[in-house]
Amino acid sequence: MDAYREFIDPSKVNNCVGCNFISSTKKNLIVGKGSLLQIFETIQLKQSTINKPQYRLKLIDQFKLQGTITDLKSIRTIENPNLDYLMVSTKYAKFSIIKWDHHLNTIATVSLHYYEHCIQNSTFEKLAVSELILEPTYNSVSCLRFKNLLCFLPFEVIEDDEDEEEEEEDEEDEDEEPRLFYDSSFIIDATTLDSSIDTVVDMQFLHNYREPTIAVLSSKQEVWAGNLIKSKDNIQFQVLTLDLNLKSTISVFKIDNLPYEIDRIIPLPSPLNGTLLVGCNELIHVDNGGVLKRIAVNKFTRLITASFKSFQDQSDLNLKLENCSVVPIPDDHRVLLILQTGEFYFINFELDGKSIKRIHIDNVDKKTYDKIQLNHPGEVAILDKNMLFIANSNGNSPLIQVRYRDSSKTSDTKESKLNKIEEKEDNKDDDDNDDDDEDDLYKEEEEEETQKTISKSHIEFLYHDELINNGPSSTFTLGICSKEKFKCNLPNPNYNEVSILSNAGTDSQTKLNIITPTIQPSISSSLTFSQVNRMWNLIKNI
């Protein structure tokens, strides 16, 4: 039994997500700090201008949870199609679905899902941290994964077909009890999905598929740097379509003999689509047809794979991709790559229609992000107005904005294209299939022109705000920070108070924390009043 008192709230952001949690028109930032759940909104300052916008994070509320947060996912359900619910995964192998209660102005629990005992009874291994993933296109199913054990939870999907709407109306006429938006969950072993799957390295749901589709990285034999002479390229990548009713899968394609240190799957949304496989020494893009494009990012790539000739050689960059963050920029042909040292790179995709001709990595000018300091970045939340919030493990977590240098021209172009598309949709004849096909063709062409305009424009990253991180701390001591008996001819209320001094951060973000039991005001001047009965503090709004 452990007895302790927590006198300082956790400050390190482990998880973050941007979603329409409270408002349907404005995204909220939700962060997880250990057992602390915080909800923020972005506010625009009064002194901000069009050329120099200024935004800040405003804390709406925070909640202490009974458990350590391991994952945060937003989900859109049939109960409320306009707002997002939040899936909060905690240790060990359990998650809850919560929503915002507008009547009580607080969070409310929708459902609880516990898999701890089921998983523990299915394995001899000690239960550790599990991973929560969600199907991104329709939010039709979630999966809680502990190594090779997969806990699937299907959800009811919002349908737009007329026949289904008629069926729903018929059901509403009957006095039936409202159904839950989720179905019964089931647990299966990953090896039952396909006989070729052995040890799962990573698993993710993919974008823009009609049916739930998963990508699985797996290995059949243990390979490490010491036995590369005997064995190389042991990783297998496979894409499977999941049938929730039959609890079975259909193989879309499979790729064998990938480098042994590929350990992450990054699903890419439209317009890029496909999957980005990340290893320590290379990047591999796999499109929806199974076509590979490989990039070697340092000199070690030729040593760890037998298929180095098929790689595009950019080893002169000398990148180390361990613990990097990969962020697809919304509606752009570039993917932001942030190394654990805080350096920014662009993964550029050259498109020919909907197919990808070439991929290459470009260095980002440090002048475009000189005010942004990162060290071991983690998850990234996408917010409104091209803003990104980056969870930073060893420093403060910044709120930044992706801004195009010719953003006014780009936005005008986008709006004009969209207006033309809307006009054509309004004027089209529903009975004429040929007109529909022509409209689709014109729409695709105009979208391509808009995407080309965006991809050619230059990007700069604007710093707006940050969340303070008081860790990680490796040592601390006790000391006295205020030893003056008087300040500005007044008795010092903090005289000889015992404080905690600790280190925090790493590399360029190292700092010293001084934790005091009381507030220590900075006195600039003092006034003496002979007779004071009442006193007020006036606060100027930002």
Coordinates of C-alpha atoms in Angstrom, one line a residue:
M1 CA 0.0 0.0 0.0
D2 CA 1.3 3.5 -0.9
A3 CA 0.2 6.6 1.0
Y4 CA 1.1 9.9 -0.6
R5 CA -0.3 13.4 -1.1
E6 CA -0.2 15.0 -4.5
F7 CA 0.3 18.7 -3.9
I8 CA 1.2 19.7 -7.5
D9 CA -1.0 18.8 -10.5
P10 CA 0.7 17.0 -13.4
S11 CA 2.0 19.4 -16.0
K12 CA 3.4 17.2 -18.8
V13 CA 1.0 16.8 -21.7
N14 CA 0.9 13.1 -22.6
N15 CA -2.2 13.2 -24.9
C16 CA -4.1 15.8 -26.8
V17 CA -6.9 16.0 -29.3
G18 CA -8.9 18.8 -31.0
C19 CA -12.6 18.3 -31.5
N20 CA -16.0 20.0 -31.3
F21 CA -16.6 18.9 -27.7
I22 CA -18.6 21.9 -26.4
S23 CA -19.5 23.9 -29.6
S24 CA -20.4 22.6 -33.0
T25 CA -18.7 25.7 -34.7
K26 CA -15.5 25.9 -32.7
K27 CA -12.9 23.2 -31.8
N28 CA -11.8 22.7 -28.2
L29 CA -8.3 21.5 -27.2
I30 CA -8.5 18.6 -24.8
V31 CA -5.3 17.5 -23.1
G32 CA -4.4 14.6 -20.8
K33 CA -1.8 15.2 -18.1
G34 CA -1.4 12.0 -16.1
S35 CA -4.7 11.7 -14.3
L36 CA -5.7 15.3 -15.1
L37 CA -8.1 16.1 -18.0
Q38 CA -8.2 19.7 -19.1
I39 CA -10.4 21.4 -21.7
F40 CA -9.3 24.6 -23.4
E41 CA -10.6 27.0 -26.0
T42 CA -8.6 29.3 -28.3
I43 CA -9.5 33.0 -28.0
Q44 CA -8.4 35.8 -30.2
L45 CA -6.9 38.8 -28.4
K46 CA -8.3 42.3 -29.0
Q47 CA -4.9 43.7 -30.2
S48 CA -4.5 41.1 -32.9
T49 CA -4.6 42.2 -36.5
I50 CA -5.1 40.4 -39.9
N51 CA -1.3 40.5 -40.5
K52 CA -0.4 39.6 -36.9
P53 CA -3.1 37.5 -35.3
Q54 CA -2.7 36.6 -31.7
Y55 CA -4.4 33.7 -30.0
R56 CA -4.3 32.4 -26.4
L57 CA -5.4 29.2 -24.7
K58 CA -8.2 29.7 -22.2
L59 CA -8.9 27.0 -19.6
I60 CA -12.6 26.1 -19.5
D61 CA -12.4 23.4 -16.9
Q62 CA -10.3 20.6 -15.6
F63 CA -11.2 17.2 -14.0
K64 CA -9.3 14.8 -11.8
L65 CA -9.9 11.2 -13.1
Q66 CA -9.6 8.0 -11.3
G67 CA -6.8 6.6 -13.4
T68 CA -3.8 7.5 -15.6
I69 CA -4.8 8.7 -19.1
T70 CA -3.2 6.7 -21.9
D71 CA -5.2 7.8 -25.0
L72 CA -7.7 10.4 -26.1
K73 CA -9.9 10.0 -29.2
S74 CA -12.9 12.0 -30.4
I75 CA -15.9 10.2 -31.9
R76 CA -19.0 11.5 -33.7
T77 CA -22.1 9.3 -32.8
I78 CA -25.7 9.0 -33.9
E79 CA -26.8 10.4 -30.5
N80 CA -25.4 13.8 -31.3
P81 CA -24.2 14.3 -34.9
N82 CA -23.2 17.9 -34.3
L83 CA -20.9 17.4 -31.3
D84 CA -18.0 15.0 -30.6
Y85 CA -17.9 12.6 -27.7
L86 CA -14.5 11.8 -26.1
M87 CA -13.0 8.4 -25.6
V88 CA -10.7 8.4 -22.6
S89 CA -8.5 5.3 -22.2
T90 CA -6.9 4.7 -18.8
K91 CA -4.7 2.0 -17.3
Y92 CA -5.2 -0.8 -17.6
A93 CA -7.3 -1.9 -20.6
K94 CA -10.3 0.2 -20.0
F95 CA -11.8 3.4 -21.5
S96 CA -14.8 5.6 -20.9
I97 CA -16.9 7.6 -23.4
I98 CA -17.8 11.1 -22.0
K99 CA -19.7 14.1 -23.4
W100 CA -20.2 17.7 -22.4
D101 CA -23.4 18.3 -20.3
H102 CA -24.6 21.8 -21.3
H103 CA -27.2 21.9 -18.5
L104 CA -24.7 21.2 -15.7
N105 CA -21.7 22.8 -17.5
T106 CA -19.5 19.8 -16.9
I107 CA -18.6 16.4 -18.3
A108 CA -21.0 13.4 -18.2
T109 CA -20.1 9.7 -18.5
V110 CA -21.9 8.0 -21.4
S111 CA -20.5 4.5 -21.1
L112 CA -17.7 2.6 -19.4
H113 CA -15.9 -0.3 -21.1
Y114 CA -13.6 -2.6 -19.0
Y115 CA -11.4 -5.2 -20.7
E116 CA -8.9 -5.7 -17.9
H117 CA -10.0 -9.1 -16.6
C118 CA -10.8 -10.4 -20.1
I119 CA -7.3 -9.6 -21.4
Q120 CA -5.6 -10.8 -18.3
N121 CA -7.4 -14.1 -18.5
S122 CA -6.4 -14.5 -22.1
T123 CA -2.6 -14.1 -21.6
F124 CA 0.1 -15.1 -19.2
E125 CA 1.9 -11.7 -19.5
K126 CA 1.5 -9.0 -17.0
L127 CA -1.0 -6.4 -18.2
A128 CA 0.7 -3.2 -19.3
V129 CA -0.4 -0.1 -21.2
S130 CA -2.8 -0.7 -24.0
E131 CA -3.4 1.3 -27.2
L132 CA -6.7 2.8 -28.3
I133 CA -7.4 3.3 -32.0
L134 CA -10.5 4.5 -33.9
E135 CA -11.7 4.1 -37.4
P136 CA -11.4 7.7 -38.7
T137 CA -13.7 7.8 -41.7
Y138 CA -17.1 6.9 -40.3
N139 CA -16.2 6.2 -36.6
S140 CA -17.7 2.8 -37.1
V141 CA -15.5 0.8 -34.7
S142 CA -12.8 1.2 -32.1
C143 CA -10.1 -1.2 -31.0
L144 CA -8.2 -1.5 -27.7
R145 CA -5.0 -3.4 -28.4
F146 CA -2.7 -5.1 -25.9
K147 CA 0.1 -6.6 -28.0
N148 CA -1.7 -9.3 -30.1
L149 CA -5.1 -9.2 -28.3
L150 CA -7.6 -6.9 -30.0
C151 CA -10.8 -5.7 -28.3
F152 CA -13.2 -4.4 -31.0
L153 CA -16.2 -2.2 -30.1
P154 CA -18.6 -1.5 -33.1
F155 CA -20.6 1.7 -33.3
E156 CA -23.8 2.7 -35.1
V157 CA -23.0 4.7 -38.1
I158 CA -24.8 7.8 -39.4
E159 CA -26.3 6.8 -42.8
D160 CA -27.5 9.2 -45.5
D161 CA -29.4 6.8 -47.8
E162 CA -33.0 7.5 -48.4
D163 CA -34.1 3.9 -47.8
E164 CA -32.4 3.8 -44.5
E165 CA -34.0 7.1 -43.5
E166 CA -37.4 5.6 -44.3
E167 CA -36.6 2.6 -42.2
E168 CA -35.6 4.9 -39.4
E169 CA -38.9 6.8 -39.7
D170 CA -40.8 3.5 -39.5
E171 CA -38.9 2.6 -36.4
E172 CA -39.7 6.0 -34.8
D173 CA -43.4 5.4 -35.4
E174 CA -43.2 2.3 -33.3
D175 CA -42.9 3.0 -29.6
E176 CA -39.6 1.3 -29.1
E177 CA -36.9 2.1 -26.6
P178 CA -33.9 4.0 -28.0
R179 CA -31.0 1.9 -29.0
L180 CA -27.4 2.3 -27.8
F181 CA -25.0 3.8 -30.3
Y182 CA -22.6 1.0 -29.7
D183 CA -22.9 -2.8 -30.1
S184 CA -21.4 -5.7 -28.2
S185 CA -17.7 -5.8 -28.1
F186 CA -15.6 -8.9 -28.9
I187 CA -12.0 -9.9 -28.3
I188 CA -9.9 -11.8 -30.9
D189 CA -6.2 -12.6 -31.4
A190 CA -4.4 -10.8 -34.2
T191 CA -3.2 -14.2 -35.6
T192 CA -6.8 -15.1 -36.4
L193 CA -7.1 -12.1 -38.8
D194 CA -4.6 -13.7 -41.1
S195 CA -2.4 -16.7 -40.8
S196 CA 0.7 -14.7 -41.9
I197 CA 0.5 -12.3 -38.9
D198 CA 2.7 -13.3 -36.0
T199 CA 3.9 -10.6 -33.5
V200 CA 2.1 -7.3 -34.0
V201 CA 4.4 -4.3 -34.1
D202 CA 1.8 -1.6 -34.8
M203 CA -1.8 -1.4 -36.0
Q204 CA -3.9 1.5 -37.3
F205 CA -7.2 2.1 -39.1
L206 CA -6.9 3.7 -42.5
H207 CA -8.7 6.7 -44.0
N208 CA -11.2 6.9 -46.9
Y209 CA -12.3 3.3 -47.1
R210 CA -16.0 2.3 -47.2
E211 CA -15.5 -0.5 -44.8
P212 CA -13.3 -0.5 -41.7
T213 CA -9.8 -1.2 -42.9
I214 CA -6.8 -1.9 -40.8
A215 CA -3.1 -1.8 -41.5
V216 CA -0.9 -4.2 -39.5
L217 CA 2.8 -4.2 -39.1
S218 CA 4.1 -7.6 -37.9
S219 CA 7.3 -9.6 -37.6
K220 CA 7.8 -13.4 -37.7
Q221 CA 11.3 -13.6 -36.3
E222 CA 13.3 -11.5 -33.9
V223 CA 15.9 -9.4 -35.6
W224 CA 18.2 -6.9 -34.1
A225 CA 21.4 -5.0 -35.0
G226 CA 23.6 -7.9 -33.7
N227 CA 22.3 -10.6 -36.1
L228 CA 21.7 -8.5 -39.3
I229 CA 24.3 -10.6 -41.1
K230 CA 22.1 -13.7 -40.7
S231 CA 18.7 -12.1 -41.1
K232 CA 17.3 -8.8 -42.5
D233 CA 13.9 -7.4 -43.6
N234 CA 11.6 -9.4 -41.3
I235 CA 8.7 -6.9 -41.2
Q236 CA 5.5 -7.6 -43.0
F237 CA 2.9 -4.9 -43.8
Q238 CA -0.7 -6.0 -44.5
V239 CA -4.0 -4.1 -45.2
L240 CA -7.1 -6.0 -44.2
T241 CA -10.8 -5.1 -44.5
L242 CA -12.7 -5.9 -41.3
D243 CA -16.1 -7.6 -41.4
L244 CA -17.7 -6.8 -38.0
N245 CA -20.6 -9.1 -38.4
L246 CA -18.6 -12.2 -39.3
K247 CA -15.6 -11.2 -37.2
S248 CA -13.4 -11.9 -40.1
T249 CA -11.1 -10.1 -42.5
I250 CA -10.4 -9.9 -46.3
S251 CA -6.9 -9.2 -47.3
V252 CA -6.4 -6.1 -49.6
F253 CA -2.7 -6.5 -50.1
K254 CA 0.4 -7.7 -48.3
I255 CA 4.0 -6.5 -48.5
D256 CA 6.9 -8.6 -47.1
N257 CA 10.6 -8.0 -46.5
L258 CA 10.5 -4.6 -45.0
P259 CA 13.4 -3.3 -42.8
Y260 CA 13.4 -4.6 -39.2
E261 CA 13.3 -1.3 -37.4
I262 CA 10.0 0.0 -39.0
D263 CA 7.8 0.4 -36.0
R264 CA 5.1 2.9 -36.8
I265 CA 2.1 3.4 -39.1
I266 CA 0.9 6.9 -39.9
P267 CA -2.4 6.9 -41.8
L268 CA -2.6 9.8 -44.3
P269 CA -5.9 11.6 -44.9
S270 CA -7.1 13.1 -48.2
P271 CA -5.6 14.4 -50.6
L272 CA -2.6 12.2 -49.9
N273 CA -4.2 8.9 -48.7
G274 CA -2.3 5.8 -48.2
T275 CA 0.1 5.1 -45.3
L276 CA 3.5 6.3 -44.1
L277 CA 5.7 3.7 -42.5
V278 CA 8.3 5.2 -40.2
G279 CA 11.6 3.6 -39.2
C280 CA 14.7 4.9 -37.5
N281 CA 16.5 5.2 -40.8
E282 CA 13.9 5.4 -43.6
L283 CA 10.4 6.5 -44.6
I284 CA 8.2 4.4 -46.8
H285 CA 4.9 5.5 -48.4
V286 CA 2.4 2.8 -49.4
D287 CA -0.6 4.0 -51.5
N288 CA -4.0 2.3 -51.5
G289 CA -2.9 0.0 -54.3
G290 CA 0.2 -1.3 -52.5
V291 CA 2.8 0.7 -54.5
L292 CA 5.9 1.6 -52.4
K293 CA 8.0 4.7 -52.5
R294 CA 11.0 4.5 -50.1
I295 CA 13.4 7.2 -48.8
A296 CA 16.7 6.5 -47.0
V297 CA 17.4 9.4 -44.6
N298 CA 20.8 8.4 -43.3
K299 CA 23.8 6.3 -44.1
F300 CA 22.7 3.3 -41.9
T301 CA 19.9 2.4 -44.3
R302 CA 22.2 0.5 -46.6
L303 CA 23.4 -1.6 -43.6
I304 CA 20.0 -2.8 -42.4
T305 CA 18.2 -3.8 -45.6
A306 CA 19.0 -5.9 -48.6
S307 CA 16.8 -3.8 -50.9
F308 CA 18.7 -0.5 -50.6
K309 CA 18.7 -0.1 -54.4
S310 CA 15.0 0.5 -54.4
F311 CA 15.4 3.5 -52.0
Q312 CA 15.6 7.1 -53.0
D313 CA 18.8 8.2 -51.5
Q314 CA 18.6 11.3 -49.2
S315 CA 21.1 9.9 -46.7
D316 CA 23.0 13.3 -46.8
L317 CA 20.2 14.6 -44.5
N318 CA 21.5 12.3 -41.8
L319 CA 18.2 12.3 -40.0
K320 CA 17.4 10.2 -36.9
L321 CA 13.7 9.4 -36.8
E322 CA 13.4 7.9 -33.4
N323 CA 10.5 9.4 -31.4
C324 CA 9.7 11.9 -34.2
S325 CA 6.3 13.4 -34.7
V326 CA 4.6 13.2 -38.2
V327 CA 1.8 15.7 -38.8
P328 CA -0.2 15.7 -42.1
I329 CA -0.9 19.4 -42.8
P330 CA -4.7 19.7 -43.5
D331 CA -5.6 20.0 -47.2
D332 CA -1.9 20.2 -48.2
H333 CA 0.5 18.0 -50.1
R334 CA 3.1 18.3 -47.4
V335 CA 3.6 16.4 -44.2
L336 CA 5.4 18.0 -41.3
L337 CA 8.2 16.0 -39.7
I338 CA 9.4 17.1 -36.3
L339 CA 12.5 15.4 -35.0
Q340 CA 13.0 14.7 -31.3
T341 CA 15.6 17.5 -31.3
G342 CA 12.9 20.0 -32.5
E343 CA 14.0 20.4 -36.1
F344 CA 11.3 20.8 -38.8
Y345 CA 11.2 19.0 -42.1
F346 CA 8.7 18.8 -44.9
I347 CA 7.8 15.5 -46.6
N348 CA 6.7 16.7 -50.0
F349 CA 4.4 14.7 -52.2
E350 CA 4.4 15.5 -55.9
L351 CA 0.9 14.5 -57.3
D352 CA -0.2 13.7 -60.8
G353 CA -4.0 13.8 -60.4
K354 CA -4.7 11.4 -57.6
S355 CA -1.5 9.3 -58.0
I356 CA 1.8 10.2 -56.3
K357 CA 4.8 10.6 -58.7
R358 CA 7.5 11.3 -56.2
I359 CA 8.3 11.9 -52.5
H360 CA 11.2 13.9 -51.1
I361 CA 12.2 15.5 -47.8
D362 CA 13.0 19.2 -47.6
N363 CA 14.6 21.1 -44.8
V364 CA 12.4 23.9 -43.3
D365 CA 14.1 27.3 -42.9
K366 CA 14.7 27.8 -39.1
K367 CA 13.6 31.4 -39.5
T368 CA 10.0 30.3 -40.1
Y369 CA 9.9 28.6 -36.6
D370 CA 12.6 30.3 -34.7
K371 CA 10.3 31.0 -31.7
I372 CA 9.1 27.4 -31.4
Q373 CA 11.2 25.2 -29.1
L374 CA 10.5 21.5 -29.0
N375 CA 12.2 18.6 -27.3
H376 CA 10.9 15.0 -27.7
P377 CA 7.6 16.1 -29.3
G378 CA 4.6 13.8 -28.9
E379 CA 1.0 13.9 -30.2
V380 CA -0.3 16.8 -32.2
A381 CA -3.9 18.2 -32.1
I382 CA -5.3 20.0 -35.1
L383 CA -7.5 23.0 -34.3
D384 CA -9.4 25.7 -36.1
K385 CA -7.7 28.3 -38.3
N386 CA -4.7 26.1 -39.2
M387 CA -3.6 26.0 -35.6
L388 CA -1.6 23.0 -34.2
F389 CA -1.0 22.1 -30.5
I390 CA 2.1 20.0 -30.0
A391 CA 2.5 17.9 -26.9
N392 CA 6.1 18.3 -25.7
S393 CA 7.5 15.7 -23.3
N394 CA 10.7 17.6 -22.1
G395 CA 9.5 21.2 -22.3
N396 CA 6.6 23.5 -22.7
S397 CA 3.9 22.5 -25.2
P398 CA 3.3 25.3 -27.8
L399 CA 0.3 26.4 -29.7
I400 CA 1.3 27.3 -33.3
Q401 CA -0.4 28.4 -36.5
V402 CA 0.4 27.2 -40.0
R403 CA 0.3 30.3 -42.1
Y404 CA 0.8 30.6 -45.9
R405 CA 2.8 33.6 -46.8
D406 CA 0.4 34.3 -49.7
S407 CA -2.5 33.2 -47.5
S408 CA -4.8 35.9 -48.7
K409 CA -4.4 34.9 -52.4
T410 CA -4.6 31.2 -51.5
S411 CA -7.8 31.6 -49.4
D412 CA -9.4 33.8 -52.1
T413 CA -8.6 31.1 -54.7
K414 CA -10.0 28.4 -52.5
E415 CA -13.2 30.3 -51.9
S416 CA -13.7 31.1 -55.5
K417 CA -13.2 27.5 -56.5
L418 CA -15.6 26.3 -53.9
N419 CA -18.2 28.9 -55.0
K420 CA -17.9 27.7 -58.6
I421 CA -18.4 24.1 -57.4
E422 CA -21.5 25.0 -55.4
E423 CA -23.0 26.9 -58.3
K424 CA -22.6 23.9 -60.6
E425 CA -24.1 21.6 -57.9
D426 CA -27.1 24.0 -57.6
N427 CA -27.7 24.1 -61.4
K428 CA -27.2 20.4 -62.2
D429 CA -30.1 18.2 -63.2
D430 CA -30.5 15.2 -60.9
D431 CA -32.1 13.1 -63.7
D432 CA -29.2 13.5 -66.1
N433 CA -26.3 11.1 -65.2
D434 CA -24.0 12.6 -67.8
D435 CA -24.2 16.0 -66.2
D436 CA -23.4 14.5 -62.9
D437 CA -20.3 12.9 -64.3
E438 CA -19.2 16.2 -65.9
D439 CA -19.7 18.0 -62.6
D440 CA -17.7 15.4 -60.8
L441 CA -14.9 15.8 -63.4
Y442 CA -14.9 19.6 -63.1
K443 CA -15.0 19.4 -59.4
E444 CA -11.9 17.1 -59.3
E445 CA -10.0 19.4 -61.7
E446 CA -10.8 22.5 -59.7
E447 CA -9.9 20.7 -56.4
E448 CA -6.6 19.8 -58.1
E449 CA -5.9 23.4 -59.1
T450 CA -6.7 24.5 -55.5
Q451 CA -4.3 21.9 -54.1
K452 CA -1.5 23.0 -56.5
T453 CA -1.9 26.6 -55.4
I454 CA -1.6 25.6 -51.7
S455 CA 1.3 23.3 -52.3
K456 CA 3.4 25.9 -54.1
S457 CA 2.9 28.6 -51.4
H458 CA 5.4 29.0 -48.6
I459 CA 4.6 28.2 -45.0
E460 CA 5.6 29.9 -41.8
F461 CA 4.9 28.8 -38.3
L462 CA 3.5 31.4 -35.9
Y463 CA 3.9 31.0 -32.1
H464 CA 0.9 32.0 -30.1
D465 CA 0.8 30.4 -26.6
E466 CA 2.1 27.4 -24.6
L467 CA 1.3 25.2 -21.7
I468 CA 4.0 25.1 -19.0
N469 CA 5.7 21.8 -18.2
N470 CA 7.4 21.6 -14.9
G471 CA 9.1 18.3 -15.7
P472 CA 10.8 16.0 -16.2
S473 CA 12.6 16.3 -12.9
S474 CA 15.5 14.1 -12.0
T475 CA 16.4 15.6 -8.6
F476 CA 15.3 18.2 -6.1
T477 CA 16.4 19.8 -2.8
L478 CA 15.0 22.0 -0.1
G479 CA 16.1 25.6 0.4
I480 CA 15.1 29.1 1.4
C481 CA 14.6 31.5 -1.4
S482 CA 13.4 34.6 0.4
K483 CA 15.8 35.7 3.1
E484 CA 15.0 39.5 3.2
K485 CA 13.1 40.5 6.4
F486 CA 11.8 43.6 4.7
K487 CA 10.7 44.4 1.1
C488 CA 10.1 48.0 0.2
N489 CA 10.1 48.9 3.9
L490 CA 7.4 46.4 4.5
P491 CA 7.6 43.1 6.4
N492 CA 8.3 40.2 4.1
P493 CA 5.5 37.7 4.4
N494 CA 7.6 35.0 2.7
Y495 CA 10.6 35.4 5.0
N496 CA 12.5 32.1 5.5
E497 CA 9.9 29.9 3.8
V498 CA 11.2 26.5 2.9
S499 CA 10.8 25.9 -0.9
I500 CA 11.5 23.0 -3.2
L501 CA 14.1 23.5 -5.9
S502 CA 14.1 21.0 -8.8
N503 CA 15.6 20.8 -12.3
A504 CA 13.3 20.3 -15.3
G505 CA 13.6 19.9 -19.1
T506 CA 16.4 18.7 -21.3
D507 CA 18.8 20.2 -23.8
S508 CA 17.8 23.7 -24.8
Q509 CA 14.7 23.7 -22.6
T510 CA 16.4 23.0 -19.3
K511 CA 15.2 25.2 -16.4
L512 CA 15.0 25.4 -12.6
N513 CA 11.7 25.1 -10.8
I514 CA 11.2 26.9 -7.5
I515 CA 8.1 25.7 -5.8
T516 CA 7.0 27.8 -2.9
P517 CA 4.2 27.1 -0.3
T518 CA 2.7 30.6 -0.8
I519 CA 2.7 33.3 -3.5
Q520 CA 5.7 35.6 -3.5
P521 CA 4.6 39.0 -4.9
S522 CA 7.0 41.2 -6.8
I523 CA 6.6 44.6 -5.1
S524 CA 7.5 47.5 -7.3
S525 CA 6.4 50.3 -4.9
S526 CA 4.6 50.7 -1.6
L527 CA 2.2 53.3 -0.2
T528 CA 1.2 53.9 3.4
F529 CA -2.4 54.7 4.4
S530 CA -3.4 55.8 7.8
Q531 CA -7.0 54.8 7.6
V532 CA -8.1 52.1 5.2
N533 CA -11.5 50.4 5.7
R534 CA -11.9 48.6 2.3
M535 CA -9.8 47.8 -0.7
W536 CA -10.6 46.4 -4.2
N537 CA -8.5 44.9 -7.0
L538 CA -9.2 46.0 -10.5
I539 CA -8.4 43.5 -13.3
K540 CA -8.1 44.6 -16.9
N541 CA -9.5 42.1 -19.4
I542 CA -7.1 40.8 -22.0

